[in-house]
Short mmCIF file of C-alpha atoms in Angstrom, two decimals:
data_model
loop_
_atom_site.label_atom_id
_atom_site.label_comp_id
_atom_site.label_asym_id
_atom_site.label_seq_id
_atom_site.Cartn_x
_atom_site.Cartn_y
_atom_site.Cartn_z
CA LYS A 127 -0.23 -0.02 -0.15
CA ALA A 128 1.57 3.35 -1.00
CA GLY A 129 1.93 5.75 1.74
CA VAL A 130 1.43 9.68 1.89
CA THR A 131 3.03 11.69 -1.01
CA GLN A 132 3.24 15.08 -0.93
CA THR A 133 4.99 17.32 -3.37
CA PRO A 134 7.30 19.22 -3.94
CA ARG A 135 9.50 18.14 -1.50
CA TYR A 136 11.62 21.46 -1.66
CA LEU A 137 10.78 24.73 -2.75
CA ILE A 138 12.08 28.44 -2.77
CA LYS A 139 10.29 31.03 -2.83
CA THR A 140 10.13 35.32 -2.12
CA ARG A 141 8.31 37.13 0.01
CA GLY A 142 4.89 38.31 -1.26
CA GLN A 143 4.49 34.89 -3.72
CA GLN A 144 2.08 32.29 -3.58
CA VAL A 145 2.97 28.55 -3.22
CA THR A 146 0.33 25.77 -3.41
CA LEU A 147 1.44 22.24 -1.57
CA SER A 148 -0.07 18.75 -2.77
CA CYS A 149 -0.94 15.58 -0.78
CA SER A 150 -1.92 12.39 -2.02
CA PRO A 151 -3.55 10.19 0.83
CA ILE A 152 -3.22 6.63 1.31
CA SER A 153 -5.63 4.57 -0.62
CA GLY A 154 -9.02 4.30 1.16
CA HIS A 155 -8.35 7.37 3.50
CA ARG A 156 -11.09 10.50 3.41
CA SER A 157 -9.67 12.76 5.96
CA VAL A 158 -6.59 14.82 5.35
CA SER A 159 -4.76 17.23 7.58
CA TRP A 160 -2.44 19.39 7.24
CA TYR A 161 0.51 20.98 9.77
CA GLN A 162 3.60 23.56 9.55
CA GLN A 163 6.35 22.39 11.96
CA THR A 164 9.04 24.64 12.55
CA PRO A 165 11.38 24.93 15.50
CA GLY A 166 10.35 27.66 17.30
CA GLN A 167 6.38 26.35 17.36
CA GLY A 168 6.79 22.62 16.92
CA LEU A 169 4.06 20.73 14.90
CA GLN A 170 0.68 22.89 14.82
CA PHE A 171 -2.49 22.05 12.97
CA LEU A 172 -3.13 23.70 9.95
CA PHE A 173 -6.50 22.10 9.13
CA GLU A 174 -8.44 18.48 8.48
CA TYR A 175 -10.54 17.81 5.36
CA PHE A 176 -13.10 14.78 5.27
CA SER A 177 -15.26 13.97 2.33
CA GLU A 178 -13.98 17.70 -0.02
CA THR A 179 -14.94 19.69 3.33
CA GLN A 180 -12.71 21.54 6.12
CA ARG A 181 -13.81 19.42 9.38
CA ASN A 182 -11.57 21.72 11.88
CA LYS A 183 -9.12 24.60 11.22
CA GLY A 184 -6.21 25.53 13.53
CA ASN A 185 -5.52 29.30 14.48
CA PHE A 186 -3.72 30.38 11.34
CA PRO A 187 -4.38 33.67 9.64
CA GLY A 188 -6.40 33.78 6.42
CA ARG A 189 -3.45 33.37 4.07
CA PHE A 190 -3.50 29.75 4.84
CA SER A 191 -6.33 27.88 2.44
CA GLY A 192 -6.82 24.40 1.61
CA ARG A 193 -8.86 22.12 -0.34
CA GLN A 194 -9.65 18.62 -0.81
CA PHE A 195 -10.67 16.95 -4.01
CA SER A 196 -13.11 14.19 -4.53
CA ASN A 197 -10.13 11.49 -4.92
CA SER A 198 -9.38 12.64 -1.53
CA ARG A 199 -6.49 14.16 -2.29
CA SER A 200 -5.63 17.08 -1.09
CA GLU A 201 -3.57 21.06 -1.54
CA MET A 202 -2.96 23.63 0.89
CA ASN A 203 -2.01 27.29 -0.56
CA VAL A 204 -0.22 29.58 1.10
CA SER A 205 -0.29 33.48 0.20
CA THR A 206 1.40 36.74 0.41
CA LEU A 207 4.58 34.60 1.70
CA GLU A 208 6.23 36.06 5.10
CA LEU A 209 9.59 34.66 5.74
CA GLY A 210 7.86 33.32 9.04
CA ASP A 211 6.06 31.11 6.66
CA SER A 212 9.43 29.18 6.00
CA ALA A 213 8.64 25.89 7.60
CA LEU A 214 8.40 21.53 7.25
CA TYR A 215 4.53 21.56 5.74
CA LEU A 216 3.23 17.85 6.92
CA CYS A 217 0.32 16.28 5.34
CA ALA A 218 -1.49 12.98 7.53
CA SER A 219 -4.12 10.76 6.37
CA SER A 220 -6.27 8.90 8.72
CA SER A 221 -9.07 6.38 7.81
CA HIS A 222 -11.29 7.61 11.09
CA VAL A 223 -14.31 8.70 9.49
CA THR A 224 -15.80 10.05 13.10
CA GLY A 225 -14.34 13.13 14.84
CA SER A 226 -12.17 10.87 16.95
CA ALA A 227 -8.68 11.22 16.13
CA GLY A 228 -7.34 7.52 14.86
CA GLU A 229 -4.05 6.65 13.68
CA LEU A 230 -2.07 9.64 11.68
CA PHE A 231 -0.02 8.62 8.67
CA PHE A 232 2.15 11.79 7.94
CA GLY A 233 3.94 12.24 4.58
CA GLU A 234 7.44 12.95 3.84
CA GLY A 235 6.57 16.99 3.98
CA SER A 236 7.44 19.75 1.81
CA ARG A 237 9.83 21.74 3.16
CA LEU A 238 9.33 25.71 2.13
CA THR A 239 11.93 28.37 2.44
CA VAL A 240 10.98 32.25 2.05
CA LEU A 241 13.79 34.47 1.11
CA GLY B 190 -5.50 26.90 25.60
CA GLN B 191 -5.35 22.88 25.44
CA GLN B 192 -1.37 22.47 25.90
CA VAL B 193 0.53 19.26 26.47
CA MET B 194 3.77 19.95 28.20
CA GLN B 195 6.57 17.27 27.33
CA ILE B 196 9.27 16.98 28.92
CA PRO B 197 12.41 16.94 28.84
CA GLN B 198 13.38 18.70 25.40
CA TYR B 199 16.65 17.40 25.39
CA GLN B 200 17.98 13.93 26.63
CA HIS B 201 21.64 12.96 25.78
CA VAL B 202 22.36 8.80 27.35
CA GLN B 203 25.11 6.46 26.55
CA GLU B 204 23.97 3.65 24.10
CA GLY B 205 22.57 1.00 26.55
CA GLU B 206 21.10 3.87 28.80
CA ASP B 207 17.14 3.90 29.45
CA PHE B 208 15.28 6.73 28.60
CA THR B 209 12.26 8.29 29.62
CA THR B 210 9.80 11.25 27.94
CA TYR B 211 6.64 12.94 30.16
CA CYS B 212 3.89 14.49 28.67
CA ASN B 213 1.38 16.40 31.16
CA SER B 214 -1.75 17.90 30.75
CA SER B 215 -3.34 20.36 32.89
CA THR B 216 -6.97 18.69 32.04
CA THR B 217 -8.15 15.29 31.36
CA LEU B 218 -6.75 13.61 28.39
CA SER B 219 -9.56 11.53 25.86
CA ASN B 220 -6.49 9.95 24.46
CA ILE B 221 -3.12 10.31 23.98
CA GLN B 222 -1.17 9.56 20.77
CA TRP B 223 3.14 8.65 20.71
CA TYR B 224 5.12 9.70 17.41
CA LYS B 225 8.84 9.46 16.94
CA GLN B 226 10.34 11.76 13.95
CA ARG B 227 14.00 10.80 13.12
CA PRO B 228 15.94 13.74 12.02
CA GLY B 229 15.04 14.33 8.66
CA GLY B 230 12.01 12.46 8.39
CA HIS B 231 8.18 12.39 9.07
CA PRO B 232 6.79 11.87 12.45
CA VAL B 233 5.94 8.14 12.35
CA PHE B 234 3.11 6.54 14.75
CA LEU B 235 4.02 4.60 17.76
CA ILE B 236 1.01 4.15 20.09
CA GLN B 237 -2.70 5.13 21.47
CA LEU B 238 -3.58 4.86 24.79
CA VAL B 239 -6.72 5.35 26.01
CA LYS B 240 -7.86 3.83 28.83
CA SER B 241 -6.84 5.09 32.85
CA GLY B 242 -3.72 3.69 34.37
CA GLU B 243 -3.52 1.77 30.77
CA VAL B 244 0.52 0.35 30.25
CA LYS B 245 1.26 -1.12 26.83
CA LYS B 246 4.71 -2.66 25.56
CA GLN B 247 6.49 -2.76 22.44
CA LYS B 248 9.55 -4.50 22.37
CA ARG B 249 11.86 -2.41 24.32
CA LEU B 250 9.42 1.06 24.74
CA THR B 251 6.93 0.87 27.48
CA PHE B 252 3.97 3.56 26.92
CA GLN B 253 2.18 4.77 30.30
CA PHE B 254 -1.49 6.81 31.10
CA GLY B 255 -1.57 8.09 34.29
CA GLU B 256 -4.38 7.18 36.09
CA ALA B 257 -6.30 10.37 36.25
CA LYS B 258 -5.37 10.62 32.43
CA LYS B 259 -3.81 13.84 32.56
CA ASN B 260 0.30 12.46 31.97
CA SER B 261 1.46 10.03 29.99
CA SER B 262 4.88 8.60 29.52
CA LEU B 263 7.24 6.87 27.16
CA HIS B 264 10.32 4.51 28.61
CA ILE B 265 13.03 3.31 26.45
CA THR B 266 15.01 0.14 27.98
CA ALA B 267 18.70 -0.08 27.05
CA THR B 268 18.28 2.83 24.01
CA GLN B 269 20.30 1.92 20.66
CA THR B 270 21.37 4.21 18.14
CA THR B 271 18.58 3.21 16.07
CA ASP B 272 16.15 5.03 18.55
CA VAL B 273 17.60 8.59 18.04
CA GLY B 274 14.51 10.81 17.38
CA THR B 275 11.97 13.20 18.92
CA TYR B 276 9.29 11.69 20.58
CA PHE B 277 6.13 13.59 20.47
CA CYS B 278 3.00 12.92 22.14
CA ALA B 279 -0.40 14.38 20.57
CA ARG B 280 -3.72 14.81 22.51
CA HIS B 281 -7.08 15.53 20.50
CA ALA B 282 -9.47 17.09 21.93
CA SER B 283 -12.75 15.57 23.07
CA GLY B 284 -16.24 16.27 22.35
CA GLY B 285 -16.11 15.15 18.47
CA SER B 286 -13.78 17.81 17.31
CA TYR B 287 -10.59 16.99 15.64
CA ILE B 288 -8.03 19.51 16.04
CA PRO B 289 -4.34 17.73 17.89
CA THR B 290 -2.21 19.13 19.76
CA PHE B 291 1.44 18.13 19.68
CA GLY B 292 3.92 18.48 22.41
CA ARG B 293 6.88 20.51 21.92
CA GLY B 294 8.56 16.44 21.59
CA THR B 295 11.54 15.37 23.11
CA SER B 296 14.72 14.74 21.57
CA LEU B 297 16.61 11.66 22.22
CA ILE B 298 20.71 11.62 21.47
CA VAL B 299 22.21 8.29 21.66
CA HIS B 300 26.27 8.16 21.86
CA PRO B 301 27.62 5.02 21.07
#
């Protein structure tokens, strides 16, 4: 069974630009969640999608957005990039249907550097 | 907010020594999960604890959930260099809301 796939793995952007990251969950998983990981703030929850609907959202500004497609693939977008957005962005999929969490399967992440 | 405090932040051990990391919450946890992230890697699920006082073992790893469900621990017996990485605990809000909160993690450094 293929794992969670994230693309691109590495990218460099400049301030003010926007970026789109992609995540393909494990086949059959309908829940996809996104996280930002930085040395200073640790692993922080961005949002979670289930069946194309955003079910939960973390405490991030509106510049951070996402969506999920009918095949459960998900994208997240960050607009008007700031230096502080430099981070490892992780996507995780889960087979859990209810609001309580099951095991999260993480992708290898997309490392974003903002110059 | 519903934070989980994880200690210590770093732990250096000689290979063969034991290691323990602790996860504490000021509020009752519905469940607790543990993940391991190797340097340059991504978090990998280790275990989930749900019941008060629960103890689970995975080879040299022992996971405990406190009786009051406000703390948890991960103990590694006789560490090996393959145990190097950062260990995170994660709580999930109760009441059906799926918003996981991760501890800051404990980075384990094993010296051969």
